[in-house]
Structures are given as structure tokens and as C-alpha cells.
Amino acid sequence: MSGKGRLVGKNTPYLFIAPAFIVMAIMVFYPLGYGFWLSLTNMSLRTFKNPGFVGLQNYIRVFQDPEVLSTFIRTIIWTFVNVFFHVTIGLFLAILLNRKLPGKSILRVFLIIPWAMPQYIAALTWKGMFNQNFGAINLMLGWFGIENLPWLSDPQLTFYAAIITNIWLGFPFMMMISLGGLQSISADLYEAADIDGASPWRKFKDITLPLLKPTLTPAIILGTIWTFNMLNIIIILAGGYGNKETQILVTDVYRLAFNFYRYGFAAAYSVLIFAFLLIFSIIYVKKSNIFKEESI
Amino acid sequence: MRNTLKKPLLMLAAGTLFSTIALGKATEITLWEQMEPAVRPTYIKIVDEFMKKNPDVKVNVVHYSNEDLRTQFQNASLAGQGPDVVYGPNDNIGIFMVSDLIKPIDKVVSKDLIKKFNEGALKSGMYDNQLYLLPEFLGNQIALLYNKDLVKTAPKTWEEFVEVAKANRSVNPKDKADSKYGFLYNEKEPFWFVGFYSGFGGEIFDAKNNPTLDNKAMVDALTFVKDIRTKYELGEAGMDYDIASQLFKQKKAAMILNGAWSWKEYEDAGINLGVAPMPIPSKNGYALFTNASKGYSLSENTSDKKTEALNKFFDYIFSPEINAEISLNQSQAPGIEAARELPQVKNDKLMQDSIETIKYTVPMPVVPEMRAIWDAVRPNLEAVLNGNMTPEDAAKKMQKDAEEGIKIIKGE
């Protein structure tokens, strides 16, 4: 009898988390599990309804594919360059905006525009600007005597064009996050540093950066994952998936899955990308110590 | 007196009961479509009229965009669900058929109905000698469009064409947007390019669906498109669909290549539009662009019990008048032969242009391997246009890339 009260007490927390758990199960765990199961099958156009179990064959094939490595290196370059500029430009602008400036709020609205704009519209606009004969970019380069560059026909240049576009799209997010972090740093610290006669660089290095770290680290992890998985900019700018020299891992997976209907192989490829990002996030979180009490 | 009243009352009651039962038993057909916005209102009106005339059949029309229709239909079919009928472009049937998602439609609809179709249109719905699609129209062909205010009559030979194009060209190198162009087209897009390849006698696949891209016709076609840009100085680097289209609408381009879907748009923009086949210096003298169709396919999951209702629907939607009404909205040649003879079709200038230019086309292959062809052609075509590859090397590379792509599709 006395168990009744205990029973309710024991189950109540589960009841509270049940709705969230059910949603997670349907929205996250099931698709993940299904994707993993797909990666162990030979599902393709011709075996669409009755795929057979092939074990780890798809994974072995991914590692055997000679082009996966070059695509992987390109993806790392793509991610590193993008995130580097997102953070440096974002941080630089955030520090500017954190000062007393006339018309700061208007400036802030303008700077957030790239992030507020739907990505595909921004990508299409940039595509127009990169046009060889009619685009604004070549027009401006022309002022400096640089000849028209075939931005969207040369695979290498298309890749650079995609990086430029994505940097433009991504820095406002880092700027807003940094600004939030900067505003939470107490002005007393800077005053104390001023009294000690610290240089601006010293203040930035020893006060701003360490105190921004807990805010910036999750943003950098998120930014890295987003950039790593950024599909639409490259596909829109390159006008499809034709050029192998412009592909990153996710565009390659997309091409294999939805253009060539190679579902099992693409699933194995995606699981590996997922595993890579998971390991990266764990290492980054551990190395940067953000979840340890003393760093906050 | 009472008895005389009783009988009609009873009959009325029985009638009401019967019609309620009949209504309750209306066979439901679910139809997924991806119609153009210009056609949808007319289409919905036609389906409503059909349901009014046939209360025992209910048609649920669900709209999707082109790509969505394909993927959603695949996903739903995998779960044993989805629509009974899917309406879309004929190049979907290769993919659907190979993955067992649709079934032959000639086993469900009557032979009399099939006889009414235009032969070319019907062929567009075939795969492995079986009919998988009832074509609403046959079209999507690209033709030479010219602004009659600038070009009086369409050039008939390549020499004439060059002359007309050059006469209308005055390019301001400092501001290309301020220039006038004789001829523009979407030169990077393989869909446009294969018209030249076919025109020079090339075929994309052999009888066994192996790609055949490395041959004289391909070298001729690649040399030709390169010559358009450099030797004849007609093309523009970086020209794409939107820019070419805009310049033509702004009357800054005298001639342009574009598909039947765009013709009405140009007329609405106030262009005095002329439509003709594109002359090229080949054996038959013209580029042979591809034709494609859109129409109805039957899901593998459709129940046999719905055969009667489906027949009623198809008989209605493919009556000449209704087929003409839907086709007229998009200037595409009607699938039903008798519809082409109706006065409303005969008196429509764009429709007549469409029926005429479709004669200068070849069917677009519907096999799934076609995806690998597009992917193989695009980068190598670009490399030729940029001067980074010779036509001979590009033809070889296209063949190699296509073979690799097909291997990937087959999962080898």
C-alpha cells in the first residue's frame, strides 16, 4: 500500500519527459536509425522496393573511392576558410558595434541583413553578380584593370565564388553572438586594466577573448557543422552538380542519393560524415574546456 | 388517395436512400500533379465539372512542385501508400518503372481511348514497348524565336541566320547590358546543346541504352557551338537562361532559342513573336531539339476496383475539347489527335507554331540513365566553350564520364 505513493513518485518524472522523448524518437532517433539501416543495404533505383542486406560493403566502397579523399580535403578547406572569416569579421564588427557609435542600431540592422535573407535568394543574387559579362563583380574588377574572370564556368573560380558568398552569408551570425558575449563582460574589468596601464591588445587578449570563449565556442561548433553541411550555395552557384572540382562532401552525397539514386551508398557516406562531425565536436568541446565550471 | 400518395413518397424515400448509399460509395481517386501555375485553375475547374457529372467518382487533386512530386511519390510508394494516379513529365516514368512504382496503363484503360492519341505523343509514354503514361501533350521543344519588329521573316539557312544575327548586333564592350544582340541562347545548358548534337546526326544511346557520345556528330556539334561564340562572334560568355530571356523581353535581342513553355510569356511581354526551327549547317539543315510530354501514370498501389472510375476519368479528361483546353494554356501540341483539328486549336497561332516545330524534334530518352548523360555533358561542354578542351577530347571525356555515371546508377 505504501508503494502507491512511491510508484507515483517514481514514474512522474518519466511522464514529464515522455512527450519530449516521443518527439525526439520520431524526429531524431528513428531517422538516424533508418539512415544507418539503409547504409547496410544495397538500396538503389533497381532495388528500391526490395533492398538486400550487404553489411559493411558500402562503407568499404566509400573508403576505396579515390575521389572521396580529394573531396574531403576540399571540404576541410571550405569549412576552415569560411568559419575563420565568419569569426574574424564577426568579432571585428562586434567590437566596433560595442563601442559608442552614432547610428549604431541602424548599422546593426544593415549588418544582420545577409543572415536574415533566405539563402537561396542571396545565392541567386550572388550568382547574378558573378556573371562573366553582366555581373557586378567583374565590372568592379574592371575598374582596376582586371579582365573579366569566368567565375561560374571555371570550377576552381566557382569554388572561390561559393566561399565569398558563404562568408557574406555567415558573418552576421558570429557578429550577433560575439556582440551578446561582449555586452555581458563587465566594464569594471577594463577599467581595472586601464589603471594597470594595459595596452588595447593586452585587454583584448587577456580579458575579451577568454571571457568570450564560453559564448563563442558553441557558436564555432555550430558554424563548423553548418558550413560543413552547406549544400545550397554550391549547388546554386555551380548550377547543379556537374563539376567534381566544386563539390564538397554533402553535395556529393546529395548527387549520389538524389541524382544517381544510390541510396545505400549515400547513406553510408552520410553516416561517416555524421561520425566525423560528432568526433570533431567532442574533441573541440573537450579541448576548449567550455563545460568545465572554472572556465566560466 | 392515400395509396396514390404513398407510392411516390416511398419511391422518393427509396431514391434518397439509394443516392445516399451511392454517394457514400463514390470511388475515390487520388491524383498528384505538378502542373504549371498557368494551367492549374483551368484544370481544377475541369475536374470539378467531371465530378458534378459523375457523382460516383471523387477525384482528390494534390499539387506538388516537379522535384517534390518525384521524391514524395517514391517515399509514399515505399510505404505502400501515395496516389492512384501521378501526373508529371515523361522522363519520370523511366525511374518509376525501374523501381516498380508504376504499372502499365494500357492494361487498365480501353483500347479505344489509346487509339485516339497522336502517335508521337503516345511513343513518349512508352518504356520497353509498354505504355506507362497517357500524354496530355507533346511539347517542351525548343525553337528559334525572333522578334518580328527586328527580323521580318525567319532565316531558313545557316548563312541567312548568320547574316540576320550580325545585322542586329551592336555590342558596347564597356557596358554589355547596353548592347544589342542578334542571337542569344542558354549555351551552357546540355538541354539546349543536345538539339545541335541530334541535328548533326548524333544519338544519345544505342539500342541497348549504352551512351554514344564519342563520335563525329559530337565533335561537329561541339565545334559548331564554339564557332557560334568565337568564329561568328554571336555568343556571349556567361550567357544563361535568365539574362538571355530578359534581353529578349527588353527587345535588345533579335533572336533567341527557347522552349514552348516560354512563348506565351514573351507575347505577354509585348514581343511581336515569330517561331521557327533553328537552321544549322547539317545534313538535314536544322537542329533537332528534344520533345517531351506530360501525362498520367498509374501507381503500382492502385486497386483494381478503381478501374471503372479511372476509365471514366480518363475518357473525360481526354475528350478532344478538354484536351485542347488544357493544352492551349501552355501552347503545347495536344496528345489527342482530334484535338489538333478543333477550330480553337487551328486558330491559335502559338499552338500552330508548336505543332509545326514539333516536327523538327526527336523524343527525349526516358531511361534513368539520362541523368548520367546530363552530368557528363555539362562540364565538358563548358570546357570546350572556355577553350580549355578540344571538341575531340571533350567527346571522349563525355563518353567516359557517362559510362561511369551509368555504372553508378546501376550500382555496379
Short mmCIF file of C-alpha atoms in Angstrom, two decimals, chain A residues 62 71 231 241 247-263 265-271 273:
data_model
loop_
_atom_site.label_atom_id
_atom_site.label_comp_id
_atom_site.label_asym_id
_atom_site.label_seq_id
_atom_site.Cartn_x
_atom_site.Cartn_y
_atom_site.Cartn_z
CA VAL A 62 33.41 4.87 -49.66
CA THR A 71 36.51 15.95 -51.82
CA LEU A 231 24.53 22.37 -49.65
CA TYR A 241 26.47 19.09 -59.51
CA GLN A 247 31.93 19.54 -54.78
CA ILE A 248 32.13 19.19 -51.03
CA LEU A 249 31.13 16.02 -49.19
CA VAL A 250 27.45 16.83 -48.71
CA THR A 251 26.86 17.97 -52.27
CA ASP A 252 28.49 14.74 -53.39
CA VAL A 253 26.18 12.72 -51.14
CA TYR A 254 23.18 14.64 -52.42
CA ARG A 255 24.21 13.97 -56.02
CA LEU A 256 24.67 10.26 -55.35
CA ALA A 257 21.39 9.90 -53.49
CA PHE A 258 19.01 12.05 -55.49
CA ASN A 259 20.65 12.25 -58.91
CA PHE A 260 22.02 8.75 -59.18
CA TYR A 261 19.57 7.02 -56.80
CA ARG A 262 22.35 5.24 -54.97
CA TYR A 263 20.61 5.36 -51.61
CA PHE A 265 25.93 4.06 -50.65
CA ALA A 266 24.87 7.65 -49.95
CA ALA A 267 23.56 6.61 -46.53
CA ALA A 268 26.92 5.03 -45.64
CA TYR A 269 28.65 8.20 -46.83
CA SER A 270 26.34 10.31 -44.63
CA VAL A 271 26.90 8.13 -41.57
CA ILE A 273 30.17 12.44 -42.29
#
